[in-house]
């Protein structure tokens, strides 16, 4: 008998019909002999709807209250799914993040999990019931509700699988696996049979939202085998697991696009020790994650520094950086919102060269200007104008012949 954590995303529980469909799937797995813990997201669009409501009340809604509000989305789906399971003869019990014992830090709207108490889940399983857990939420040490960042139900599922030492974590969504590019942008994208934790981490952090980045980090740390499958069609899905020799034969395994970033440029920064530390220290103190950083060559003892931040935090970052710019004597700060980060990813890049130049040439052929570049051992990323994002993804997918990649 295997212990399996199954996570169903927003589109999988987006209507009552779909919730009933999920109930039959879960009941079938259980009837097949597996012990199942279910994690669910809010109904599709619900978290966005709640965030919009908050913005109608306040320009920058308080983050503690935001968590209190958005965590209700998952409360609805756990109760409905538990009822639907009971209707098909499968004993089930809904549980909130608090009831499961998901304890986080206090960084509201993007809290980090510190502990997952497995006792309540084990008790519920021992009683012969399917625990139906609210994804995306936890509580801090004061018992205030926190949330784990957008897409955070994936993290709830993987963290529970790690805590219970489950045999696997199954992520059910509206696509039947991880593809060489977003199949909604690139029609001839191909499903990968296997992808390494490291590659998946890059793909996710660079925009492939099929898995939340932190859920992949958690799976990699605790070596949780994860499989991404479709809720609606049966199939093998994509395994996210250890790297193997076969994987390195493929230089580029995926192309991603992240349209949720914005660029800040600090102009006329005095070129002396400590200024970068002051700027980035202030942004880090506000818990804003910085991605790419570029510093221009210094001219007349001043320089320009550009960096990217998540788009929904760009106004906040702008305010902070404007204040710091005054302190350090920089001339101006500019915010550019219409950007996209396009990346190519593959563990094979460790042993194959020339990927970056091929990427730059392909973008140049389409007359797409590159604003920023960054590389790591297994990825190359370029920031470009947002209006070229889809064209760039399709061009790079073709350039690296991904429509024909197959993996053992
Ligand atoms: P859920 O609500 O189930 O969590 P998400 O919308 O968060 O689903 O993630 C699934 C979506 O991820 C797909 O519909 C697809 O558009 C998108 N996606 C982006 N990149 C990829 C990729 N490389 N492979 C598969 N899906 C991808
Ligand atoms: N409902 C949350 C969101 O929309 C969490 C999730 O779906 O994973 O981000
Ligand atoms: Mg998701």
Short mmCIF file of N, CA and C in Angstrom, two decimals, residues 228-394:
data_model
loop_
_atom_site.label_atom_id
_atom_site.label_comp_id
_atom_site.label_asym_id
_atom_site.label_seq_id
_atom_site.Cartn_x
_atom_site.Cartn_y
_atom_site.Cartn_z
N UNK A 228 3.78 15.20 -12.41
CA UNK A 228 2.78 16.18 -12.85
C UNK A 228 1.87 15.50 -13.86
N UNK A 229 0.56 15.50 -13.61
CA UNK A 229 -0.39 14.82 -14.48
C UNK A 229 -1.62 15.67 -14.74
N UNK A 230 -2.41 15.25 -15.71
CA UNK A 230 -3.66 15.95 -15.98
C UNK A 230 -4.80 15.36 -15.15
N UNK A 231 -5.66 16.25 -14.65
CA UNK A 231 -6.85 15.81 -13.92
C UNK A 231 -7.86 15.20 -14.88
N UNK A 232 -7.75 15.62 -16.16
CA UNK A 232 -8.83 15.30 -17.10
C UNK A 232 -8.53 14.15 -18.05
N UNK A 233 -7.24 13.92 -18.37
CA UNK A 233 -6.90 12.78 -19.24
C UNK A 233 -5.84 11.92 -18.58
N UNK A 234 -6.00 10.59 -18.70
CA UNK A 234 -5.01 9.69 -18.11
C UNK A 234 -3.74 9.71 -18.95
N UNK A 235 -2.62 9.50 -18.33
CA UNK A 235 -1.35 9.47 -19.06
C UNK A 235 -0.21 9.35 -18.08
N UNK A 236 1.00 9.16 -18.59
CA UNK A 236 2.15 8.94 -17.70
C UNK A 236 2.61 10.21 -16.97
N UNK A 237 2.29 11.40 -17.52
CA UNK A 237 2.72 12.65 -16.89
C UNK A 237 4.23 12.85 -17.00
N UNK A 238 4.74 13.75 -16.17
CA UNK A 238 6.19 14.03 -16.15
C UNK A 238 6.71 13.79 -14.75
N UNK A 239 7.77 12.98 -14.65
CA UNK A 239 8.40 12.76 -13.35
C UNK A 239 9.47 13.80 -13.11
N UNK A 240 9.43 14.39 -11.95
CA UNK A 240 10.50 15.30 -11.54
C UNK A 240 11.32 14.49 -10.53
N UNK A 241 12.57 14.21 -10.91
CA UNK A 241 13.35 13.28 -10.09
C UNK A 241 14.84 13.55 -10.25
N UNK A 242 15.65 12.62 -9.75
CA UNK A 242 17.11 12.78 -9.83
C UNK A 242 17.55 12.85 -11.29
N UNK A 243 18.66 13.55 -11.49
CA UNK A 243 19.24 13.66 -12.84
C UNK A 243 19.84 12.30 -13.23
N UNK A 244 19.74 11.95 -14.51
CA UNK A 244 20.46 10.75 -14.96
C UNK A 244 21.26 11.07 -16.22
N UNK A 245 22.11 10.14 -16.61
CA UNK A 245 23.06 10.39 -17.71
C UNK A 245 22.33 10.74 -19.01
N UNK A 246 21.16 10.14 -19.23
CA UNK A 246 20.39 10.40 -20.46
C UNK A 246 20.06 11.89 -20.60
N UNK A 247 19.76 12.50 -19.46
CA UNK A 247 19.30 13.90 -19.48
C UNK A 247 20.38 14.84 -20.01
N UNK A 248 21.65 14.51 -19.73
CA UNK A 248 22.73 15.42 -20.14
C UNK A 248 22.96 15.43 -21.63
N UNK A 249 22.41 14.41 -22.33
CA UNK A 249 22.59 14.37 -23.79
C UNK A 249 21.80 15.49 -24.45
N UNK A 250 20.77 15.97 -23.76
CA UNK A 250 19.94 17.03 -24.34
C UNK A 250 20.46 18.37 -23.81
N UNK A 251 20.88 19.25 -24.73
CA UNK A 251 21.48 20.51 -24.28
C UNK A 251 20.44 21.43 -23.68
N UNK A 252 19.39 21.70 -24.45
CA UNK A 252 18.33 22.59 -23.96
C UNK A 252 17.07 21.75 -23.80
N UNK A 253 16.46 21.79 -22.62
CA UNK A 253 15.25 20.98 -22.48
C UNK A 253 14.00 21.83 -22.39
N UNK A 254 14.14 23.13 -22.20
CA UNK A 254 12.92 23.94 -22.14
C UNK A 254 13.18 25.42 -22.35
N UNK A 255 12.12 26.11 -22.78
CA UNK A 255 12.16 27.57 -22.94
C UNK A 255 11.06 28.15 -22.06
N UNK A 256 11.38 29.18 -21.29
CA UNK A 256 10.36 29.76 -20.42
C UNK A 256 10.26 31.27 -20.62
N UNK A 257 9.19 31.79 -20.07
CA UNK A 257 8.93 33.21 -20.22
C UNK A 257 8.32 33.71 -18.90
N UNK A 258 8.88 34.77 -18.35
CA UNK A 258 8.37 35.33 -17.11
C UNK A 258 7.96 36.78 -17.38
N UNK A 259 6.66 37.02 -17.33
CA UNK A 259 6.15 38.37 -17.64
C UNK A 259 5.77 39.12 -16.38
N UNK A 260 6.21 38.60 -15.25
CA UNK A 260 5.82 39.23 -13.98
C UNK A 260 6.95 39.99 -13.32
N UNK A 261 7.82 40.55 -14.14
CA UNK A 261 8.93 41.30 -13.56
C UNK A 261 8.88 42.75 -14.04
N UNK A 262 9.57 43.60 -13.33
CA UNK A 262 9.73 44.99 -13.75
C UNK A 262 11.17 45.38 -13.51
N UNK A 263 11.63 46.40 -14.27
CA UNK A 263 13.04 46.79 -14.17
C UNK A 263 13.15 48.16 -13.50
N UNK A 264 14.05 48.25 -12.55
CA UNK A 264 14.34 49.54 -11.93
C UNK A 264 15.75 49.95 -12.32
N UNK A 265 15.94 51.20 -12.71
CA UNK A 265 17.28 51.67 -13.04
C UNK A 265 17.60 52.88 -12.16
N UNK A 266 18.70 52.77 -11.44
CA UNK A 266 19.16 53.90 -10.62
C UNK A 266 20.24 54.60 -11.45
N UNK A 267 19.96 55.87 -11.78
CA UNK A 267 20.84 56.60 -12.69
C UNK A 267 21.78 57.53 -11.91
N UNK A 268 23.02 57.57 -12.40
CA UNK A 268 23.99 58.49 -11.79
C UNK A 268 24.35 58.13 -10.36
N UNK A 269 24.66 56.86 -10.16
CA UNK A 269 25.03 56.40 -8.82
C UNK A 269 26.53 56.70 -8.60
N UNK A 270 26.91 57.37 -7.50
CA UNK A 270 28.34 57.60 -7.25
C UNK A 270 29.06 56.26 -7.20
N UNK A 271 30.18 56.14 -7.95
CA UNK A 271 30.86 54.85 -8.05
C UNK A 271 31.85 54.70 -6.90
N UNK A 272 31.35 54.29 -5.76
CA UNK A 272 32.25 54.10 -4.61
C UNK A 272 31.77 52.91 -3.78
N UNK A 273 32.67 52.36 -2.96
CA UNK A 273 32.29 51.15 -2.21
C UNK A 273 31.07 51.39 -1.32
N UNK A 274 30.22 50.40 -1.26
CA UNK A 274 29.10 50.46 -0.32
C UNK A 274 27.77 50.90 -0.91
N UNK A 275 27.77 51.50 -2.13
CA UNK A 275 26.47 52.00 -2.64
C UNK A 275 25.55 50.84 -3.02
N UNK A 276 26.10 49.81 -3.67
CA UNK A 276 25.26 48.67 -4.05
C UNK A 276 24.70 48.02 -2.79
N UNK A 277 25.53 47.90 -1.77
CA UNK A 277 25.08 47.29 -0.51
C UNK A 277 23.94 48.11 0.08
N UNK A 278 24.02 49.43 -0.01
CA UNK A 278 22.96 50.28 0.55
C UNK A 278 21.65 50.10 -0.22
N UNK A 279 21.75 50.13 -1.56
CA UNK A 279 20.52 49.99 -2.37
C UNK A 279 19.88 48.62 -2.13
N UNK A 280 20.67 47.56 -2.32
CA UNK A 280 20.08 46.22 -2.25
C UNK A 280 19.73 45.81 -0.83
N UNK A 281 20.47 46.37 0.13
CA UNK A 281 20.14 46.10 1.54
C UNK A 281 18.75 46.62 1.86
N UNK A 282 18.44 47.84 1.36
CA UNK A 282 17.13 48.43 1.66
C UNK A 282 16.00 47.62 1.01
N UNK A 283 16.25 47.14 -0.21
CA UNK A 283 15.22 46.35 -0.91
C UNK A 283 15.03 45.00 -0.20
N UNK A 284 16.15 44.40 0.21
CA UNK A 284 16.06 43.11 0.91
C UNK A 284 15.34 43.26 2.24
N UNK A 285 15.56 44.39 2.93
CA UNK A 285 14.88 44.60 4.22
C UNK A 285 13.36 44.60 4.05
N UNK A 286 12.90 44.99 2.85
CA UNK A 286 11.46 44.98 2.59
C UNK A 286 11.00 43.62 2.06
N UNK A 287 11.88 42.60 2.14
CA UNK A 287 11.58 41.22 1.71
C UNK A 287 11.24 41.14 0.23
N UNK A 288 11.79 42.07 -0.57
CA UNK A 288 11.56 42.03 -2.01
C UNK A 288 12.72 41.29 -2.66
N UNK A 289 12.39 40.29 -3.47
CA UNK A 289 13.44 39.47 -4.07
C UNK A 289 13.92 40.13 -5.36
N UNK A 290 15.23 40.31 -5.44
CA UNK A 290 15.81 40.90 -6.65
C UNK A 290 16.30 39.78 -7.55
N UNK A 291 16.12 39.97 -8.86
CA UNK A 291 16.57 38.92 -9.75
C UNK A 291 17.84 39.37 -10.47
N UNK A 292 17.69 39.87 -11.70
CA UNK A 292 18.90 40.22 -12.45
C UNK A 292 19.46 41.57 -12.01
N UNK A 293 20.76 41.71 -12.05
CA UNK A 293 21.40 42.99 -11.71
C UNK A 293 22.43 43.31 -12.79
N UNK A 294 22.43 44.54 -13.25
CA UNK A 294 23.45 44.97 -14.20
C UNK A 294 24.01 46.31 -13.74
N UNK A 295 25.34 46.43 -13.73
CA UNK A 295 25.94 47.73 -13.42
C UNK A 295 26.74 48.16 -14.64
N UNK A 296 26.48 49.37 -15.11
CA UNK A 296 27.20 49.87 -16.29
C UNK A 296 28.63 50.23 -15.96
N UNK A 297 29.43 50.37 -17.03
CA UNK A 297 30.80 50.84 -16.84
C UNK A 297 30.73 52.27 -16.30
N UNK A 298 31.61 52.56 -15.36
CA UNK A 298 31.58 53.87 -14.72
C UNK A 298 32.10 54.98 -15.65
N UNK A 299 31.40 56.12 -15.65
CA UNK A 299 31.87 57.29 -16.40
C UNK A 299 31.83 58.48 -15.48
N UNK A 300 32.92 59.21 -15.44
CA UNK A 300 33.03 60.37 -14.55
C UNK A 300 32.58 60.05 -13.13
N UNK A 301 33.03 58.89 -12.65
CA UNK A 301 32.77 58.46 -11.27
C UNK A 301 31.30 58.23 -10.92
N UNK A 302 30.45 58.14 -11.95
CA UNK A 302 29.09 57.70 -11.64
C UNK A 302 28.75 56.53 -12.57
N UNK A 303 27.76 55.77 -12.17
CA UNK A 303 27.37 54.61 -12.95
C UNK A 303 25.85 54.43 -12.88
N UNK A 304 25.30 53.56 -13.72
CA UNK A 304 23.87 53.23 -13.62
C UNK A 304 23.75 51.78 -13.16
N UNK A 305 22.78 51.51 -12.30
CA UNK A 305 22.55 50.14 -11.85
C UNK A 305 21.09 49.78 -12.19
N UNK A 306 20.91 48.68 -12.92
CA UNK A 306 19.54 48.21 -13.21
C UNK A 306 19.34 46.86 -12.56
N UNK A 307 18.12 46.61 -12.12
CA UNK A 307 17.80 45.28 -11.58
C UNK A 307 16.31 45.02 -11.73
N UNK A 308 15.95 43.74 -11.64
CA UNK A 308 14.53 43.40 -11.80
C UNK A 308 13.94 42.93 -10.47
N UNK A 309 12.65 43.20 -10.31
CA UNK A 309 11.90 42.80 -9.11
C UNK A 309 10.54 42.26 -9.57
N UNK A 310 9.84 41.48 -8.73
CA UNK A 310 8.51 41.05 -9.12
C UNK A 310 7.61 42.25 -9.42
N UNK A 311 6.81 42.16 -10.50
CA UNK A 311 6.06 43.33 -10.94
C UNK A 311 5.09 43.85 -9.88
N UNK A 312 4.47 42.93 -9.14
CA UNK A 312 3.49 43.42 -8.16
C UNK A 312 4.16 44.09 -6.95
N UNK A 313 5.49 44.05 -6.90
CA UNK A 313 6.16 44.75 -5.81
C UNK A 313 6.98 45.93 -6.32
N UNK A 314 6.81 46.24 -7.62
CA UNK A 314 7.69 47.24 -8.22
C UNK A 314 7.44 48.65 -7.67
N UNK A 315 6.17 48.97 -7.37
CA UNK A 315 5.87 50.32 -6.86
C UNK A 315 6.50 50.50 -5.48
N UNK A 316 6.35 49.46 -4.68
CA UNK A 316 6.95 49.46 -3.35
C UNK A 316 8.47 49.61 -3.45
N UNK A 317 9.07 48.83 -4.36
CA UNK A 317 10.52 48.88 -4.55
C UNK A 317 10.94 50.26 -5.03
N UNK A 318 10.14 50.85 -5.94
CA UNK A 318 10.47 52.18 -6.48
C UNK A 318 10.54 53.21 -5.35
N UNK A 319 9.56 53.14 -4.48
CA UNK A 319 9.51 54.09 -3.36
C UNK A 319 10.76 53.95 -2.47
N UNK A 320 11.11 52.70 -2.19
CA UNK A 320 12.28 52.45 -1.32
C UNK A 320 13.56 52.95 -2.00
N UNK A 321 13.69 52.60 -3.30
CA UNK A 321 14.93 52.93 -4.00
C UNK A 321 15.03 54.45 -4.21
N UNK A 322 13.90 55.11 -4.42
CA UNK A 322 13.93 56.58 -4.56
C UNK A 322 14.50 57.21 -3.28
N UNK A 323 14.05 56.67 -2.15
CA UNK A 323 14.52 57.21 -0.86
C UNK A 323 16.03 56.98 -0.71
N UNK A 324 16.47 55.75 -1.03
CA UNK A 324 17.89 55.42 -0.89
C UNK A 324 18.72 56.25 -1.88
N UNK A 325 18.17 56.45 -3.09
CA UNK A 325 18.90 57.20 -4.12
C UNK A 325 19.25 58.60 -3.62
N UNK A 326 18.30 59.20 -2.93
CA UNK A 326 18.55 60.54 -2.37
C UNK A 326 19.70 60.49 -1.37
N UNK A 327 19.64 59.46 -0.49
CA UNK A 327 20.67 59.33 0.55
C UNK A 327 22.07 59.19 -0.03
N UNK A 328 22.19 58.41 -1.12
CA UNK A 328 23.52 58.14 -1.65
C UNK A 328 23.92 59.13 -2.75
N UNK A 329 23.03 60.05 -3.07
CA UNK A 329 23.35 61.08 -4.05
C UNK A 329 23.24 60.63 -5.50
N UNK A 330 22.36 59.64 -5.77
CA UNK A 330 22.13 59.24 -7.17
C UNK A 330 21.18 60.24 -7.82
N UNK A 331 21.19 60.31 -9.19
CA UNK A 331 20.42 61.35 -9.87
C UNK A 331 18.94 61.05 -9.96
N UNK A 332 18.61 59.79 -10.36
CA UNK A 332 17.20 59.50 -10.63
C UNK A 332 16.96 57.98 -10.54
N UNK A 333 15.67 57.60 -10.45
CA UNK A 333 15.31 56.18 -10.49
C UNK A 333 14.18 56.02 -11.50
N UNK A 334 14.34 55.07 -12.42
CA UNK A 334 13.29 54.86 -13.42
C UNK A 334 12.72 53.44 -13.30
N UNK A 335 11.41 53.34 -13.54
CA UNK A 335 10.75 52.03 -13.50
C UNK A 335 10.26 51.68 -14.90
N UNK A 336 10.62 50.49 -15.39
CA UNK A 336 10.13 50.01 -16.69
C UNK A 336 9.30 48.76 -16.44
N UNK A 337 8.01 48.81 -16.81
CA UNK A 337 7.15 47.66 -16.49
C UNK A 337 6.98 46.66 -17.63
N UNK A 338 7.01 47.14 -18.87
CA UNK A 338 6.69 46.24 -19.99
C UNK A 338 7.85 45.36 -20.43
N UNK A 339 8.33 44.52 -19.51
CA UNK A 339 9.45 43.65 -19.88
C UNK A 339 9.07 42.18 -19.71
N UNK A 340 9.82 41.30 -20.35
CA UNK A 340 9.64 39.86 -20.16
C UNK A 340 11.02 39.23 -20.11
N UNK A 341 11.13 38.20 -19.30
CA UNK A 341 12.41 37.48 -19.23
C UNK A 341 12.25 36.13 -19.93
N UNK A 342 13.04 35.92 -20.96
CA UNK A 342 12.97 34.68 -21.74
C UNK A 342 14.20 33.86 -21.39
N UNK A 343 14.02 32.58 -21.13
CA UNK A 343 15.18 31.77 -20.73
C UNK A 343 15.19 30.43 -21.45
N UNK A 344 16.40 29.92 -21.67
CA UNK A 344 16.53 28.53 -22.12
C UNK A 344 17.24 27.77 -21.01
N UNK A 345 16.77 26.54 -20.74
CA UNK A 345 17.24 25.77 -19.59
C UNK A 345 17.61 24.37 -20.02
N UNK A 346 18.68 23.83 -19.45
CA UNK A 346 19.00 22.42 -19.70
C UNK A 346 20.25 21.99 -18.96
N UNK A 347 20.20 20.82 -18.30
CA UNK A 347 21.40 20.36 -17.57
C UNK A 347 22.54 20.05 -18.54
N UNK A 348 22.20 19.76 -19.81
CA UNK A 348 23.23 19.47 -20.80
C UNK A 348 24.13 20.67 -21.10
N UNK A 349 23.70 21.88 -20.69
CA UNK A 349 24.53 23.07 -20.95
C UNK A 349 25.85 23.01 -20.20
N UNK A 350 25.89 22.20 -19.15
CA UNK A 350 27.14 22.04 -18.40
C UNK A 350 28.24 21.49 -19.30
N UNK A 351 27.83 20.66 -20.25
CA UNK A 351 28.84 19.99 -21.08
C UNK A 351 28.80 20.43 -22.55
N UNK A 352 27.81 21.23 -22.93
CA UNK A 352 27.74 21.71 -24.32
C UNK A 352 27.90 23.23 -24.32
N UNK A 353 28.67 23.76 -25.28
CA UNK A 353 28.85 25.21 -25.31
C UNK A 353 28.03 25.82 -26.45
N UNK A 354 28.01 27.15 -26.51
CA UNK A 354 27.41 27.83 -27.67
C UNK A 354 25.93 28.13 -27.56
N UNK A 355 25.30 27.76 -26.43
CA UNK A 355 23.85 28.00 -26.32
C UNK A 355 23.55 29.50 -26.30
N UNK A 356 24.34 30.25 -25.53
CA UNK A 356 24.07 31.69 -25.41
C UNK A 356 24.16 32.36 -26.78
N UNK A 357 25.22 32.06 -27.54
CA UNK A 357 25.38 32.76 -28.82
C UNK A 357 24.25 32.37 -29.78
N UNK A 358 23.85 31.10 -29.76
CA UNK A 358 22.72 30.67 -30.62
C UNK A 358 21.45 31.43 -30.23
N UNK A 359 21.28 31.61 -28.94
CA UNK A 359 20.08 32.32 -28.45
C UNK A 359 20.11 33.78 -28.92
N UNK A 360 21.26 34.45 -28.76
CA UNK A 360 21.35 35.86 -29.14
C UNK A 360 21.13 36.03 -30.65
N UNK A 361 21.71 35.10 -31.42
CA UNK A 361 21.55 35.18 -32.89
C UNK A 361 20.08 35.04 -33.28
N UNK A 362 19.42 34.07 -32.65
CA UNK A 362 18.00 33.83 -32.99
C UNK A 362 17.16 35.05 -32.66
N UNK A 363 17.42 35.70 -31.53
CA UNK A 363 16.66 36.89 -31.16
C UNK A 363 16.98 38.04 -32.13
N UNK A 364 18.25 38.14 -32.51
CA UNK A 364 18.66 39.21 -33.44
C UNK A 364 17.96 39.05 -34.79
N UNK A 365 17.86 37.79 -35.25
CA UNK A 365 17.17 37.54 -36.54
C UNK A 365 15.75 38.07 -36.51
N UNK A 366 15.12 38.02 -35.36
CA UNK A 366 13.74 38.53 -35.24
C UNK A 366 13.74 40.02 -34.87
N UNK A 367 14.91 40.63 -34.85
CA UNK A 367 15.08 42.05 -34.48
C UNK A 367 14.56 42.34 -33.07
N UNK A 368 14.80 41.40 -32.17
CA UNK A 368 14.37 41.60 -30.78
C UNK A 368 15.59 42.09 -29.99
N UNK A 369 15.44 43.26 -29.37
CA UNK A 369 16.57 43.84 -28.63
C UNK A 369 16.68 43.22 -27.24
N UNK A 370 17.93 42.94 -26.82
CA UNK A 370 18.15 42.36 -25.49
C UNK A 370 18.55 43.48 -24.52
N UNK A 371 17.79 43.59 -23.40
CA UNK A 371 18.09 44.65 -22.43
C UNK A 371 19.01 44.19 -21.31
N UNK A 372 18.87 42.93 -20.91
CA UNK A 372 19.70 42.39 -19.83
C UNK A 372 19.96 40.93 -20.12
N UNK A 373 21.09 40.44 -19.62
CA UNK A 373 21.42 39.02 -19.82
C UNK A 373 21.88 38.45 -18.49
N UNK A 374 21.51 37.21 -18.20
CA UNK A 374 22.16 36.56 -17.06
C UNK A 374 22.28 35.07 -17.37
N UNK A 375 23.29 34.44 -16.80
CA UNK A 375 23.49 33.03 -17.09
C UNK A 375 23.78 32.28 -15.80
N UNK A 376 23.52 30.98 -15.80
CA UNK A 376 24.01 30.11 -14.75
C UNK A 376 24.50 28.88 -15.48
N UNK A 377 24.94 27.89 -14.72
CA UNK A 377 25.48 26.68 -15.34
C UNK A 377 24.48 26.02 -16.28
N UNK A 378 23.20 26.11 -15.96
CA UNK A 378 22.22 25.37 -16.77
C UNK A 378 21.13 26.27 -17.36
N UNK A 379 21.37 27.58 -17.46
CA UNK A 379 20.37 28.45 -18.11
C UNK A 379 20.99 29.72 -18.68
N UNK A 380 20.32 30.28 -19.69
CA UNK A 380 20.65 31.63 -20.17
C UNK A 380 19.34 32.40 -20.20
N UNK A 381 19.33 33.60 -19.63
CA UNK A 381 18.11 34.43 -19.63
C UNK A 381 18.37 35.78 -20.28
N UNK A 382 17.38 36.28 -20.99
CA UNK A 382 17.47 37.62 -21.57
C UNK A 382 16.20 38.38 -21.22
N UNK A 383 16.35 39.65 -20.86
CA UNK A 383 15.18 40.51 -20.67
C UNK A 383 14.95 41.25 -21.98
N UNK A 384 13.70 41.21 -22.46
CA UNK A 384 13.34 41.85 -23.72
C UNK A 384 12.03 42.64 -23.50
N UNK A 385 11.62 43.36 -24.55
CA UNK A 385 10.34 44.06 -24.46
C UNK A 385 9.21 43.04 -24.41
N UNK A 386 8.24 43.29 -23.54
CA UNK A 386 7.17 42.33 -23.32
C UNK A 386 6.41 41.97 -24.60
N UNK A 387 6.27 42.94 -25.52
CA UNK A 387 5.44 42.65 -26.71
C UNK A 387 6.06 41.56 -27.59
N UNK A 388 7.36 41.27 -27.42
CA UNK A 388 7.99 40.22 -28.22
C UNK A 388 8.05 38.87 -27.50
N UNK A 389 7.47 38.78 -26.30
CA UNK A 389 7.66 37.59 -25.46
C UNK A 389 7.28 36.29 -26.17
N UNK A 390 6.06 36.25 -26.73
CA UNK A 390 5.60 34.98 -27.31
C UNK A 390 6.39 34.64 -28.56
N UNK A 391 6.69 35.66 -29.38
CA UNK A 391 7.50 35.44 -30.57
C UNK A 391 8.86 34.86 -30.17
N UNK A 392 9.46 35.43 -29.12
CA UNK A 392 10.78 34.97 -28.68
C UNK A 392 10.73 33.51 -28.21
N UNK A 393 9.70 33.16 -27.46
CA UNK A 393 9.58 31.78 -26.96
C UNK A 393 9.47 30.80 -28.14
N UNK A 394 8.62 31.15 -29.10
CA UNK A 394 8.43 30.25 -30.25
C UNK A 394 9.71 30.14 -31.08
#
